Amino acid sequence: AELIVGDNPASVAYLQRRFGDMMRATSDAEALAGKRTLTQDGMITQSGEYDRIKPTLLANLKIGAGDDSQREALSNEISHLKATIKGYTAKLETIKALIGNLQRISSEEALKYMLDAYDEMHTARNTATSLRARLNDSADVEYVRLNNVVAELELQVNKLTSQVNEWQINIGRAEEKLKQCNNQVAEARNRWDLAQKDFKEIEGNDAYDRDFASRQWDALLEKFDEQYVLMKEHCVKQRSASNAEMTNAINRGSKEVGTFREKYREQGVIGADDWRKDREWIGDLLKRLRDTDLVEQDAKMKEAYKASQDTFRADVAIALSNNIDHLEKSMNRLNHVLNTCPVFSNGERYRFTRTVRPQ
């Protein structure tokens, strides 16, 4: 009772007389240990028995000067009661309408059916009320048992809290790892799609050699098996070497094409820096020469060659004949001179001779 304090002396004195030797209890053990105790949730214990006190609405308090909070509570209660009256009024109108409808029912069988249904409903309501009362009577013992169960469960919850927290941390890490893995899978799938797209474009290229690619792939599998990282590094090195070799070949080819254009005064492809266009131009030029110009020039060349042979033979024969005649005349003149000359010291004479071979 000494815990009761307030601004109104009359109210404080009244409550102290009412509670007398009653003590406040904060736990079930304190409530059961005292002679008369009052728990914080409104349970009065007397001689080991519990008595539940229904909390009094603030608007129903009879003692006190009536502060602002009480007036506010009364206003809220008035609003609630007005709403309740309105609801009951609507129900009353519904009941009146129902009574009017029932008065128009003349069949005794229908009335009997409705009365029986009402009796069954009334019996069920009484049964529910009885069961509710029995439940309230046994609530005190059940309340103590439930409190003990709650205490045990709280101990178990405290023990499991740390483990649950650890599991939650692990779950968070696993979810983050799963998210990273999903991102990696999505990235790998995108790279795979791009690789497939590039591969299809390469296969559609006219310069793609399927047999060569198949042989190279078999060689890679034989050398590296499933070591795809090493396989990739090897392919990157081979690509660099092939690019360097291709660049050198393009430079040499461009130089040769330039020399060819300058030597044969060919214009070629104007403003083209692509060796493929130069290759196409050379191919077209060779095809045109083989299919048209070279055929005509070959016949002319053979005709000119035959004419040159005939001309050469005729000119050579005439020249040889003239030279032989001139040589014969020269030899005759020399021999005539030698015959008219005196003999040498030993009486010898010299002359030029020739032997004519039969044809």
mmCIF file of C-alpha atoms in Angstrom, residues 199 202-203 207-223 231:
data_model
loop_
_atom_site.group_PDB
_atom_site.id
_atom_site.type_symbol
_atom_site.label_atom_id
_atom_site.label_comp_id
_atom_site.label_asym_id
_atom_site.label_seq_id
_atom_site.Cartn_x
_atom_site.Cartn_y
_atom_site.Cartn_z
ATOM 1 C CA PHE A 199 32.775 -18.689 -85.022
ATOM 2 C CA ILE A 202 34.372 -17.136 -89.504
ATOM 3 C CA GLU A 203 32.792 -20.290 -90.931
ATOM 4 C CA ALA A 207 38.823 -17.899 -96.813
ATOM 5 C CA TYR A 208 37.887 -20.317 -94.012
ATOM 6 C CA ASP A 209 39.550 -23.720 -94.454
ATOM 7 C CA ARG A 210 37.486 -26.298 -92.592
ATOM 8 C CA ASP A 211 39.992 -29.126 -93.060
ATOM 9 C CA PHE A 212 42.877 -27.003 -91.792
ATOM 10 C CA ALA A 213 40.850 -25.913 -88.750
ATOM 11 C CA SER A 214 39.920 -29.523 -87.991
ATOM 12 C CA ARG A 215 43.559 -30.633 -88.171
ATOM 13 C CA GLN A 216 44.667 -27.796 -85.901
ATOM 14 C CA TRP A 217 41.945 -28.603 -83.358
ATOM 15 C CA ASP A 218 42.941 -32.273 -83.299
ATOM 16 C CA ALA A 219 46.560 -31.251 -82.753
ATOM 17 C CA LEU A 220 45.558 -28.989 -79.843
ATOM 18 C CA LEU A 221 43.515 -31.742 -78.200
ATOM 19 C CA GLU A 222 46.367 -34.197 -78.591
ATOM 20 C CA LYS A 223 48.863 -31.756 -77.085
ATOM 21 C CA MET A 231 45.567 -24.183 -74.968
#
